[in-house]
PDB file of C-alpha atoms in Angstrom:
ATOM      1  CA  MET A  30       0.000   0.000   0.000  1.00  0.00           C
ATOM      2  CA  TRP A  31       1.239   3.513  -0.793  1.00  0.00           C
ATOM      3  CA  ASP A  32       2.423   5.685   2.076  1.00  0.00           C
ATOM      4  CA  TYR A  33       0.097   8.673   1.698  1.00  0.00           C
ATOM      5  CA  THR A  34       0.119  11.789   3.872  1.00  0.00           C
ATOM      6  CA  GLU A  35      -2.938  12.749   5.935  1.00  0.00           C
ATOM      7  CA  LYS A  36      -3.572  15.638   3.513  1.00  0.00           C
ATOM      8  CA  VAL A  37      -3.677  13.284   0.530  1.00  0.00           C
ATOM      9  CA  LEU A  38      -6.082  10.943   2.270  1.00  0.00           C
ATOM     10  CA  ASP A  39      -8.277  13.815   3.454  1.00  0.00           C
ATOM     11  CA  LEU A  40      -8.638  15.250  -0.064  1.00  0.00           C
ATOM     12  CA  PHE A  41      -9.289  11.773  -1.440  1.00  0.00           C
ATOM     13  CA  TYR A  42     -12.068  10.957   1.036  1.00  0.00           C
ATOM     14  CA  ASN A  43     -13.340  14.542   1.177  1.00  0.00           C
ATOM     15  CA  PRO A  44     -12.377  16.148  -2.147  1.00  0.00           C
ATOM     16  CA  LYS A  45     -12.909  19.885  -2.516  1.00  0.00           C
ATOM     17  CA  ASN A  46     -14.249  21.515  -5.678  1.00  0.00           C
ATOM     18  CA  GLN A  47     -15.241  18.269  -7.379  1.00  0.00           C
ATOM     19  CA  GLY A  48     -17.555  18.556 -10.368  1.00  0.00           C
ATOM     20  CA  ALA A  49     -18.082  20.854 -13.339  1.00  0.00           C
ATOM     21  CA  ILE A  50     -18.757  24.574 -13.678  1.00  0.00           C
ATOM     22  CA  GLU A  51     -21.873  25.418 -15.638  1.00  0.00           C
ATOM     23  CA  GLU A  52     -21.743  27.816 -18.560  1.00  0.00           C
ATOM     24  CA  THR A  53     -22.935  31.339 -17.808  1.00  0.00           C
ATOM     25  CA  ASN A  54     -24.171  34.355 -19.729  1.00  0.00           C
ATOM     26  CA  GLU A  55     -22.951  36.715 -17.028  1.00  0.00           C
ATOM     27  CA  PRO A  56     -21.078  39.639 -18.662  1.00  0.00           C
ATOM     28  CA  GLY A  57     -17.322  39.542 -18.239  1.00  0.00           C
ATOM     29  CA  ILE A  58     -17.298  35.931 -17.051  1.00  0.00           C
ATOM     30  CA  ALA A  59     -15.913  33.002 -19.046  1.00  0.00           C
ATOM     31  CA  VAL A  60     -16.001  29.273 -18.299  1.00  0.00           C
ATOM     32  CA  VAL A  61     -13.389  27.003 -19.865  1.00  0.00           C
ATOM     33  CA  PHE A  62     -11.947  23.542 -19.264  1.00  0.00           C
ATOM     34  CA  GLY A  63      -8.698  21.753 -20.029  1.00  0.00           C
ATOM     35  CA  GLU A  64      -8.224  18.014 -20.030  1.00  0.00           C
ATOM     36  CA  VAL A  65      -5.285  15.628 -20.072  1.00  0.00           C
ATOM     37  CA  GLY A  66      -4.730  11.887 -19.920  1.00  0.00           C
ATOM     38  CA  SER A  67      -7.085   9.131 -20.986  1.00  0.00           C
ATOM     39  CA  ILE A  68      -9.036   6.410 -19.264  1.00  0.00           C
ATOM     40  CA  ALA A  69      -7.160   3.876 -21.404  1.00  0.00           C
ATOM     41  CA  CYS A  70      -3.859   4.975 -19.798  1.00  0.00           C
ATOM     42  CA  GLY A  71      -5.282   4.853 -16.275  1.00  0.00           C
ATOM     43  CA  ASP A  72      -5.723   8.539 -15.360  1.00  0.00           C
ATOM     44  CA  ALA A  73      -7.746  11.376 -16.851  1.00  0.00           C
ATOM     45  CA  LEU A  74      -8.446  14.897 -15.591  1.00  0.00           C
ATOM     46  CA  ARG A  75     -10.782  17.647 -16.760  1.00  0.00           C
ATOM     47  CA  LEU A  76     -10.154  20.964 -14.995  1.00  0.00           C
ATOM     48  CA  HIS A  77     -12.860  23.645 -15.153  1.00  0.00           C
ATOM     49  CA  LEU A  78     -12.069  27.339 -14.619  1.00  0.00           C
ATOM     50  CA  LYS A  79     -14.381  30.298 -14.114  1.00  0.00           C
ATOM     51  CA  ILE A  80     -12.556  33.437 -15.210  1.00  0.00           C
ATOM     52  CA  ASP A  81     -13.167  37.116 -14.515  1.00  0.00           C
ATOM     53  CA  GLN A  82     -12.231  38.461 -17.940  1.00  0.00           C
ATOM     54  CA  PRO A  83     -11.638  42.136 -17.058  1.00  0.00           C
ATOM     55  CA  GLN A  84      -9.342  41.137 -14.174  1.00  0.00           C
ATOM     56  CA  ASP A  85      -7.910  38.037 -15.911  1.00  0.00           C
ATOM     57  CA  THR A  86      -8.462  36.221 -12.613  1.00  0.00           C
ATOM     58  CA  ILE A  87      -9.645  32.714 -11.714  1.00  0.00           C
ATOM     59  CA  LEU A  88     -12.849  33.031  -9.698  1.00  0.00           C
ATOM     60  CA  ASP A  89     -13.520  29.320  -9.304  1.00  0.00           C
ATOM     61  CA  ALA A  90     -11.911  25.998 -10.200  1.00  0.00           C
ATOM     62  CA  ARG A  91     -13.417  22.513 -10.219  1.00  0.00           C
ATOM     63  CA  PHE A  92     -12.310  19.107 -11.407  1.00  0.00           C
ATOM     64  CA  GLN A  93     -13.518  15.797 -12.762  1.00  0.00           C
ATOM     65  CA  THR A  94     -10.965  13.034 -12.362  1.00  0.00           C
ATOM     66  CA  PHE A  95     -10.783   9.361 -13.260  1.00  0.00           C
ATOM     67  CA  GLY A  96      -7.856   7.894 -11.383  1.00  0.00           C
ATOM     68  CA  CYS A  97      -6.256   6.810  -8.162  1.00  0.00           C
ATOM     69  CA  THR A  98      -6.025   8.380  -4.707  1.00  0.00           C
ATOM     70  CA  SER A  99      -3.129  10.620  -5.759  1.00  0.00           C
ATOM     71  CA  ALA A 100      -4.906  11.787  -8.908  1.00  0.00           C
ATOM     72  CA  ILE A 101      -8.020  12.876  -7.023  1.00  0.00           C
ATOM     73  CA  ALA A 102      -6.061  14.517  -4.193  1.00  0.00           C
ATOM     74  CA  SER A 103      -3.744  16.315  -6.639  1.00  0.00           C
ATOM     75  CA  SER A 104      -6.692  17.620  -8.649  1.00  0.00           C
ATOM     76  CA  SER A 105      -8.416  18.883  -5.502  1.00  0.00           C
ATOM     77  CA  ALA A 106      -5.191  20.523  -4.303  1.00  0.00           C
ATOM     78  CA  LEU A 107      -4.745  22.247  -7.657  1.00  0.00           C
ATOM     79  CA  THR A 108      -8.186  23.847  -7.502  1.00  0.00           C
ATOM     80  CA  GLU A 109      -7.401  25.217  -4.046  1.00  0.00           C
ATOM     81  CA  LEU A 110      -4.059  26.615  -5.222  1.00  0.00           C
ATOM     82  CA  VAL A 111      -5.298  28.501  -8.282  1.00  0.00           C
ATOM     83  CA  LYS A 112      -8.494  30.151  -7.066  1.00  0.00           C
ATOM     84  CA  GLY A 113      -7.934  33.879  -6.832  1.00  0.00           C
ATOM     85  CA  LEU A 114      -4.802  33.881  -8.998  1.00  0.00           C
ATOM     86  CA  THR A 115      -4.410  35.764 -12.245  1.00  0.00           C
ATOM     87  CA  LEU A 116      -3.897  33.544 -15.277  1.00  0.00           C
ATOM     88  CA  ASP A 117      -0.237  34.529 -15.481  1.00  0.00           C
ATOM     89  CA  GLN A 118       0.244  33.614 -11.827  1.00  0.00           C
ATOM     90  CA  ALA A 119      -1.556  30.309 -12.350  1.00  0.00           C
ATOM     91  CA  LEU A 120       0.733  29.406 -15.248  1.00  0.00           C
ATOM     92  CA  LYS A 121       3.638  29.556 -12.818  1.00  0.00           C
ATOM     93  CA  VAL A 122       2.136  26.898 -10.527  1.00  0.00           C
ATOM     94  CA  THR A 123       4.347  23.810 -10.772  1.00  0.00           C
ATOM     95  CA  ASN A 124       3.641  20.164 -10.146  1.00  0.00           C
ATOM     96  CA  ARG A 125       6.092  20.401  -7.248  1.00  0.00           C
ATOM     97  CA  GLU A 126       3.872  23.021  -5.582  1.00  0.00           C
ATOM     98  CA  ILE A 127       0.894  20.705  -5.958  1.00  0.00           C
ATOM     99  CA  ALA A 128       2.832  17.866  -4.314  1.00  0.00           C
ATOM    100  CA  ASP A 129       4.100  20.158  -1.546  1.00  0.00           C
ATOM    101  CA  PHE A 130       0.529  21.321  -0.844  1.00  0.00           C
ATOM    102  CA  LEU A 131      -0.293  17.659  -0.206  1.00  0.00           C
ATOM    103  CA  GLY A 132       2.691  17.172   2.094  1.00  0.00           C
ATOM    104  CA  GLY A 133       4.386  15.084  -0.583  1.00  0.00           C
ATOM    105  CA  LEU A 134       3.506  12.216  -2.896  1.00  0.00           C
ATOM    106  CA  PRO A 135       5.111   8.798  -3.408  1.00  0.00           C
ATOM    107  CA  GLU A 136       7.585   9.199  -6.264  1.00  0.00           C
ATOM    108  CA  ALA A 137       5.746   6.610  -8.332  1.00  0.00           C
ATOM    109  CA  LYS A 138       2.647   8.837  -8.099  1.00  0.00           C
ATOM    110  CA  MET A 139       4.246  12.177  -9.012  1.00  0.00           C
ATOM    111  CA  HIS A 140       2.743  11.918 -12.497  1.00  0.00           C
ATOM    112  CA  CYS A 141      -0.597  12.817 -10.871  1.00  0.00           C
ATOM    113  CA  SER A 142       0.725  16.250  -9.902  1.00  0.00           C
ATOM    114  CA  VAL A 143       2.191  16.694 -13.387  1.00  0.00           C
ATOM    115  CA  MET A 144      -1.208  15.840 -14.850  1.00  0.00           C
ATOM    116  CA  GLY A 145      -2.736  18.665 -12.808  1.00  0.00           C
ATOM    117  CA  GLN A 146      -0.152  21.172 -14.010  1.00  0.00           C
ATOM    118  CA  GLU A 147      -0.741  20.166 -17.628  1.00  0.00           C
ATOM    119  CA  ALA A 148      -4.544  20.381 -17.303  1.00  0.00           C
ATOM    120  CA  LEU A 149      -4.197  23.894 -15.875  1.00  0.00           C
ATOM    121  CA  GLU A 150      -2.007  24.976 -18.782  1.00  0.00           C
ATOM    122  CA  ALA A 151      -4.384  23.352 -21.268  1.00  0.00           C
ATOM    123  CA  ALA A 152      -7.359  25.273 -19.828  1.00  0.00           C
ATOM    124  CA  ILE A 153      -5.579  28.630 -19.854  1.00  0.00           C
ATOM    125  CA  TYR A 154      -4.141  28.118 -23.335  1.00  0.00           C
ATOM    126  CA  LYS A 155      -7.590  27.124 -24.581  1.00  0.00           C
ATOM    127  CA  TYR A 156      -9.087  30.289 -23.064  1.00  0.00           C
ATOM    128  CA  ARG A 157      -6.415  32.320 -24.848  1.00  0.00           C
ATOM    129  CA  GLY A 158      -7.124  30.616 -28.151  1.00  0.00           C
ATOM    130  CA  ILE A 159      -4.043  28.418 -28.219  1.00  0.00           C
ATOM    131  CA  GLU A 160      -4.843  24.826 -29.102  1.00  0.00           C
ATOM    132  CA  PRO A 161      -3.060  22.019 -27.169  1.00  0.00           C
ATOM    133  CA  GLU A 162      -1.424  20.678 -30.317  1.00  0.00           C
ATOM    134  CA  ALA A 163       0.391  24.005 -30.671  1.00  0.00           C
ATOM    135  CA  HIS A 164       2.190  23.546 -27.353  1.00  0.00           C
ATOM    136  CA  PRO A 165       5.962  23.179 -27.753  1.00  0.00           C
ATOM    137  CA  GLU A 166       5.960  20.120 -25.467  1.00  0.00           C
ATOM    138  CA  ASP A 167       3.886  18.267 -28.064  1.00  0.00           C
ATOM    139  CA  GLU A 168       6.410  18.861 -30.820  1.00  0.00           C
ATOM    140  CA  GLY A 169       9.915  17.554 -31.389  1.00  0.00           C
ATOM    141  CA  THR A 170      11.327  14.027 -31.517  1.00  0.00           C
ATOM    142  CA  LEU A 171       9.018  11.326 -30.163  1.00  0.00           C
ATOM    143  CA  ILE A 172      10.872   9.446 -27.408  1.00  0.00           C
ATOM    144  CA  CYS A 173       8.164   7.296 -25.812  1.00  0.00           C
ATOM    145  CA  SER A 174       5.873   5.855 -28.469  1.00  0.00           C
ATOM    146  CA  CYS A 175       3.779   3.924 -25.929  1.00  0.00           C
ATOM    147  CA  PHE A 176       2.508   7.116 -24.289  1.00  0.00           C
ATOM    148  CA  GLY A 177       3.217   9.550 -27.130  1.00  0.00           C
ATOM    149  CA  ILE A 178       5.702  11.660 -25.146  1.00  0.00           C
ATOM    150  CA  SER A 179       8.186  13.879 -26.971  1.00  0.00           C
ATOM    151  CA  GLU A 180      11.712  14.994 -26.136  1.00  0.00           C
ATOM    152  CA  PRO A 181      10.730  18.580 -25.118  1.00  0.00           C
ATOM    153  CA  ARG A 182       8.179  17.289 -22.616  1.00  0.00           C
ATOM    154  CA  ILE A 183      10.688  14.879 -21.076  1.00  0.00           C
ATOM    155  CA  ARG A 184      13.326  17.604 -20.995  1.00  0.00           C
ATOM    156  CA  ARG A 185      10.918  19.924 -19.197  1.00  0.00           C
ATOM    157  CA  ALA A 186      10.145  17.303 -16.533  1.00  0.00           C
ATOM    158  CA  ILE A 187      13.857  16.688 -15.964  1.00  0.00           C
ATOM    159  CA  VAL A 188      14.692  20.375 -15.638  1.00  0.00           C
ATOM    160  CA  GLU A 189      11.727  21.431 -13.474  1.00  0.00           C
ATOM    161  CA  ASN A 190      11.973  18.464 -11.073  1.00  0.00           C
ATOM    162  CA  ASN A 191      15.744  17.851 -11.120  1.00  0.00           C
ATOM    163  CA  LEU A 192      15.245  14.229 -12.195  1.00  0.00           C
ATOM    164  CA  THR A 193      18.369  12.067 -12.382  1.00  0.00           C
ATOM    165  CA  THR A 194      17.158   8.627 -13.537  1.00  0.00           C
ATOM    166  CA  ALA A 195      14.907   7.218 -16.240  1.00  0.00           C
ATOM    167  CA  GLU A 196      12.839   5.561 -13.503  1.00  0.00           C
ATOM    168  CA  GLN A 197      12.075   8.983 -12.033  1.00  0.00           C
ATOM    169  CA  VAL A 198      11.012  10.263 -15.452  1.00  0.00           C
ATOM    170  CA  THR A 199       8.602   7.323 -15.687  1.00  0.00           C
ATOM    171  CA  SER A 200       7.161   8.199 -12.278  1.00  0.00           C
ATOM    172  CA  TYR A 201       6.611  11.827 -13.264  1.00  0.00           C
ATOM    173  CA  ILE A 202       5.282  11.598 -16.836  1.00  0.00           C
ATOM    174  CA  LYS A 203       5.031   7.833 -17.543  1.00  0.00           C
ATOM    175  CA  ALA A 204       7.611   7.927 -20.361  1.00  0.00           C
ATOM    176  CA  GLY A 205       9.394   4.571 -20.351  1.00  0.00           C
ATOM    177  CA  GLY A 206       6.578   2.861 -18.477  1.00  0.00           C
ATOM    178  CA  GLY A 207       5.387   0.835 -21.464  1.00  0.00           C
ATOM    179  CA  CYS A 208       7.673  -1.429 -23.472  1.00  0.00           C
ATOM    180  CA  GLY A 209      10.795   0.134 -21.939  1.00  0.00           C
ATOM    181  CA  SER A 210      12.622   0.607 -25.223  1.00  0.00           C
ATOM    182  CA  CYS A 211      12.983   4.344 -24.601  1.00  0.00           C
ATOM    183  CA  LEU A 212      14.727   4.059 -21.225  1.00  0.00           C
ATOM    184  CA  TYR A 213      18.218   4.338 -22.729  1.00  0.00           C
ATOM    185  CA  PRO A 214      17.338   7.435 -24.805  1.00  0.00           C
ATOM    186  CA  ILE A 215      15.852   8.966 -21.650  1.00  0.00           C
ATOM    187  CA  ASP A 216      19.117   8.290 -19.786  1.00  0.00           C
ATOM    188  CA  ASP A 217      21.015   9.999 -22.612  1.00  0.00           C
ATOM    189  CA  LEU A 218      18.670  12.985 -22.444  1.00  0.00           C
ATOM    190  CA  ILE A 219      19.181  13.283 -18.671  1.00  0.00           C
ATOM    191  CA  ALA A 220      22.958  13.321 -19.163  1.00  0.00           C
ATOM    192  CA  GLU A 221      22.601  15.988 -21.866  1.00  0.00           C
ATOM    193  CA  VAL A 222      20.374  18.190 -19.695  1.00  0.00           C
ATOM    194  CA  PHE A 223      22.765  18.071 -16.743  1.00  0.00           C
ATOM    195  CA  LYS A 224      25.706  18.872 -18.949  1.00  0.00           C
ATOM    196  CA  GLU A 225      23.840  21.934 -20.217  1.00  0.00           C
ATOM    197  CA  LYS A 226      22.877  22.941 -16.671  1.00  0.00           C
ATOM    198  CA  ALA A 227      26.504  22.700 -15.590  1.00  0.00           C
ATOM    199  CA  ASN A 228      27.515  25.054 -18.403  1.00  0.00           C
ATOM    200  CA  ILE A 229      24.762  27.514 -17.452  1.00  0.00           C
ATOM    201  CA  THR A 230      25.857  27.449 -13.801  1.00  0.00           C
ATOM    202  CA  LYS A 231      29.422  28.239 -14.827  1.00  0.00           C
ATOM    203  CA  VAL A 232      28.293  31.174 -16.964  1.00  0.00           C
ATOM    204  CA  ALA A 233      25.992  32.452 -14.205  1.00  0.00           C
ATOM    205  CA  THR A 234      28.893  32.422 -11.754  1.00  0.00           C
ATOM    206  CA  GLU A 235      31.041  34.412 -14.142  1.00  0.00           C
ATOM    207  CA  ILE A 236      28.225  36.918 -14.718  1.00  0.00           C
ATOM    208  CA  ALA A 237      27.917  37.438 -10.977  1.00  0.00           C
ATOM    209  CA  PHE A 238      31.479  38.773 -10.968  1.00  0.00           C
ATOM    210  CA  ALA A 239      30.759  40.996 -13.957  1.00  0.00           C
ATOM    211  CA  LYS A 240      27.512  42.650 -12.833  1.00  0.00           C
ATOM    212  CA  GLU A 241      29.140  46.048 -12.717  1.00  0.00           C
ATOM    213  CA  THR A 242      30.461  45.731 -16.265  1.00  0.00           C
ATOM    214  CA  LYS A 243      29.504  48.738 -18.367  1.00  0.00           C
ATOM    215  CA  ASN A 244      29.047  48.873 -22.124  1.00  0.00           C
ATOM    216  CA  PRO A 245      32.528  48.876 -23.681  1.00  0.00           C
ATOM    217  CA  SER A 246      33.678  51.377 -26.244  1.00  0.00           C
ATOM    218  CA  PRO A 247      32.401  50.569 -29.776  1.00  0.00           C
ATOM    219  CA  THR A 248      36.009  50.225 -30.856  1.00  0.00           C
ATOM    220  CA  GLN A 249      36.657  47.454 -28.340  1.00  0.00           C
ATOM    221  CA  PRO A 250      35.424  43.893 -28.962  1.00  0.00           C
ATOM    222  CA  LEU A 251      33.138  42.368 -26.353  1.00  0.00           C
ATOM    223  CA  THR A 252      34.615  39.704 -24.115  1.00  0.00           C
ATOM    224  CA  PRO A 253      32.427  36.588 -23.676  1.00  0.00           C
ATOM    225  CA  ILE A 254      31.499  37.687 -20.151  1.00  0.00           C
ATOM    226  CA  GLN A 255      30.614  41.204 -21.291  1.00  0.00           C
ATOM    227  CA  LYS A 256      28.499  39.810 -24.119  1.00  0.00           C
ATOM    228  CA  ILE A 257      26.524  37.486 -21.840  1.00  0.00           C
ATOM    229  CA  SER A 258      26.069  40.212 -19.235  1.00  0.00           C
ATOM    230  CA  LEU A 259      24.719  42.660 -21.817  1.00  0.00           C
ATOM    231  CA  ILE A 260      22.418  40.048 -23.374  1.00  0.00           C
ATOM    232  CA  GLN A 261      20.977  39.255 -19.949  1.00  0.00           C
ATOM    233  CA  LYS A 262      20.483  42.965 -19.278  1.00  0.00           C
ATOM    234  CA  VAL A 263      18.606  43.486 -22.557  1.00  0.00           C
ATOM    235  CA  LEU A 264      16.406  40.434 -21.963  1.00  0.00           C
ATOM    236  CA  GLU A 265      15.433  41.887 -18.578  1.00  0.00           C
ATOM    237  CA  GLU A 266      14.330  45.031 -20.430  1.00  0.00           C
ATOM    238  CA  VAL A 267      12.256  42.976 -22.893  1.00  0.00           C
ATOM    239  CA  ARG A 268      10.595  40.695 -20.309  1.00  0.00           C
ATOM    240  CA  PRO A 269       7.937  43.185 -19.083  1.00  0.00           C
ATOM    241  CA  LEU A 270       6.564  43.424 -22.640  1.00  0.00           C
ATOM    242  CA  LEU A 271       6.255  39.647 -22.879  1.00  0.00           C
ATOM    243  CA  ILE A 272       4.834  39.244 -19.366  1.00  0.00           C
ATOM    244  CA  ALA A 273       2.116  41.756 -20.226  1.00  0.00           C
ATOM    245  CA  ASP A 274       0.946  39.330 -22.948  1.00  0.00           C
ATOM    246  CA  GLY A 275       1.132  36.281 -20.695  1.00  0.00           C
ATOM    247  CA  GLY A 276       4.611  35.156 -21.766  1.00  0.00           C
ATOM    248  CA  ASP A 277       8.213  35.341 -20.610  1.00  0.00           C
ATOM    249  CA  VAL A 278      11.767  34.657 -21.777  1.00  0.00           C
ATOM    250  CA  GLU A 279      14.845  33.221 -20.080  1.00  0.00           C
ATOM    251  CA  LEU A 280      18.441  33.084 -21.290  1.00  0.00           C
ATOM    252  CA  TYR A 281      19.486  29.456 -21.762  1.00  0.00           C
ATOM    253  CA  ASP A 282      22.959  29.612 -23.331  1.00  0.00           C
ATOM    254  CA  VAL A 283      25.223  31.680 -25.579  1.00  0.00           C
ATOM    255  CA  GLU A 284      27.419  29.967 -28.166  1.00  0.00           C
ATOM    256  CA  GLY A 285      29.402  32.524 -30.126  1.00  0.00           C
ATOM    257  CA  ASP A 286      26.776  34.766 -31.716  1.00  0.00           C
ATOM    258  CA  ILE A 287      23.958  32.244 -31.166  1.00  0.00           C
ATOM    259  CA  VAL A 288      21.719  33.226 -28.263  1.00  0.00           C
ATOM    260  CA  LYS A 289      19.550  30.349 -27.023  1.00  0.00           C
ATOM    261  CA  VAL A 290      16.453  31.285 -25.040  1.00  0.00           C
ATOM    262  CA  LEU A 291      13.486  29.579 -23.405  1.00  0.00           C
ATOM    263  CA  LEU A 292      10.125  31.098 -24.331  1.00  0.00           C
ATOM    264  CA  LYS A 293       7.605  30.565 -21.541  1.00  0.00           C
ATOM    265  CA  GLY A 294       3.879  30.891 -20.983  1.00  0.00           C
ATOM    266  CA  ALA A 295       1.863  32.169 -23.901  1.00  0.00           C
ATOM    267  CA  CYS A 296       5.028  33.096 -25.821  1.00  0.00           C
ATOM    268  CA  GLY A 297       6.243  29.514 -25.902  1.00  0.00           C
ATOM    269  CA  SER A 298       2.924  28.171 -27.130  1.00  0.00           C
ATOM    270  CA  CYS A 299       1.718  30.951 -29.410  1.00  0.00           C
ATOM    271  CA  PRO A 300       1.761  30.229 -33.156  1.00  0.00           C
ATOM    272  CA  SER A 301       3.320  33.672 -33.634  1.00  0.00           C
ATOM    273  CA  SER A 302       6.236  32.919 -31.292  1.00  0.00           C
ATOM    274  CA  THR A 303       8.637  33.185 -34.247  1.00  0.00           C
ATOM    275  CA  SER A 304       7.593  36.807 -34.726  1.00  0.00           C
ATOM    276  CA  THR A 305       8.218  37.461 -31.040  1.00  0.00           C
ATOM    277  CA  LEU A 306      11.585  35.750 -31.251  1.00  0.00           C
ATOM    278  CA  LYS A 307      12.828  37.583 -34.327  1.00  0.00           C
ATOM    279  CA  GLY A 308      10.778  40.757 -34.355  1.00  0.00           C
ATOM    280  CA  LEU A 309      11.264  41.741 -30.734  1.00  0.00           C
ATOM    281  CA  ILE A 310      14.004  39.784 -28.961  1.00  0.00           C
ATOM    282  CA  GLU A 311      16.523  39.370 -31.772  1.00  0.00           C
ATOM    283  CA  THR A 312      16.007  42.882 -33.158  1.00  0.00           C
ATOM    284  CA  THR A 313      16.514  44.449 -29.723  1.00  0.00           C
ATOM    285  CA  LEU A 314      19.646  42.400 -29.064  1.00  0.00           C
ATOM    286  CA  LYS A 315      21.077  43.345 -32.453  1.00  0.00           C
ATOM    287  CA  GLU A 316      20.501  47.025 -31.709  1.00  0.00           C
ATOM    288  CA  LYS A 317      21.791  47.067 -28.152  1.00  0.00           C
ATOM    289  CA  VAL A 318      24.486  44.383 -28.079  1.00  0.00           C
ATOM    290  CA  LEU A 319      25.792  43.105 -31.449  1.00  0.00           C
ATOM    291  CA  PRO A 320      24.287  43.204 -34.967  1.00  0.00           C
ATOM    292  CA  SER A 321      25.609  39.698 -35.606  1.00  0.00           C
ATOM    293  CA  LEU A 322      23.534  38.011 -32.875  1.00  0.00           C
ATOM    294  CA  VAL A 323      21.009  35.325 -33.852  1.00  0.00           C
ATOM    295  CA  VAL A 324      18.347  34.152 -31.397  1.00  0.00           C
ATOM    296  CA  GLN A 325      17.093  30.576 -31.243  1.00  0.00           C
ATOM    297  CA  ALA A 326      14.319  29.177 -29.026  1.00  0.00           C
ATOM    298  CA  LEU A 327      14.649  25.745 -27.447  1.00  0.00           C
TER     299      LEU A 327
END
């Protein structure tokens, strides 16, 4: 038997906010739902949101879940966490926060908290007119054919939850839990992610020592540290514009004149993300740092 916390058991036996939200004709109020999983795979969740459109705020949240104790408790916890948040704030809720709200989950059941996070994103993206198939996590190389899970989605789970083994990845998003043929590729992806994180940590440490660096004279070439510091500074100037539209950007790596960034929120899922990438971010970096810079999104 799984070792569940008292909070998990309480929300399983006495779930809060279970059920659907009825459609309404009330002005300025929208009702939307997002769903993930399938009964065939064992777990399915439909999350309903009632949204105050002028304030862009979640007034109510309810759920309908087919699944185990952890799935029901995680869904109930999610509804409690997001009520009262703006949509942008809700998009920042992680599966780890859902698990922490419950006092923890058995590692083999962490995929239930991930399912909640994905249903929340699906509902908000749907409200904003972004279809689930446009999400970046659904694109890229297919790693797990049994559950239809792509490389970007596995990479995201590894990064956000600091996963170190293929078995952990299976616990969080089920990849590798079918025939098992993708376990070795998942191990390779974990090694690749941690190598990239090590490089980012090294660069971040160097930037910390160069925070006071000022723009060099146009006649002097930029050092690598100066270039990274200036790029980070410009991205901080651009972020408020993206956040206002429900998105965000984060510097991932710099290789020569190639600037790799992570587009988040609505920016990462919007069909016009290429325009944002080139028309705003790259153009601004070219003007304020180097005209030779090229921006790529991961």
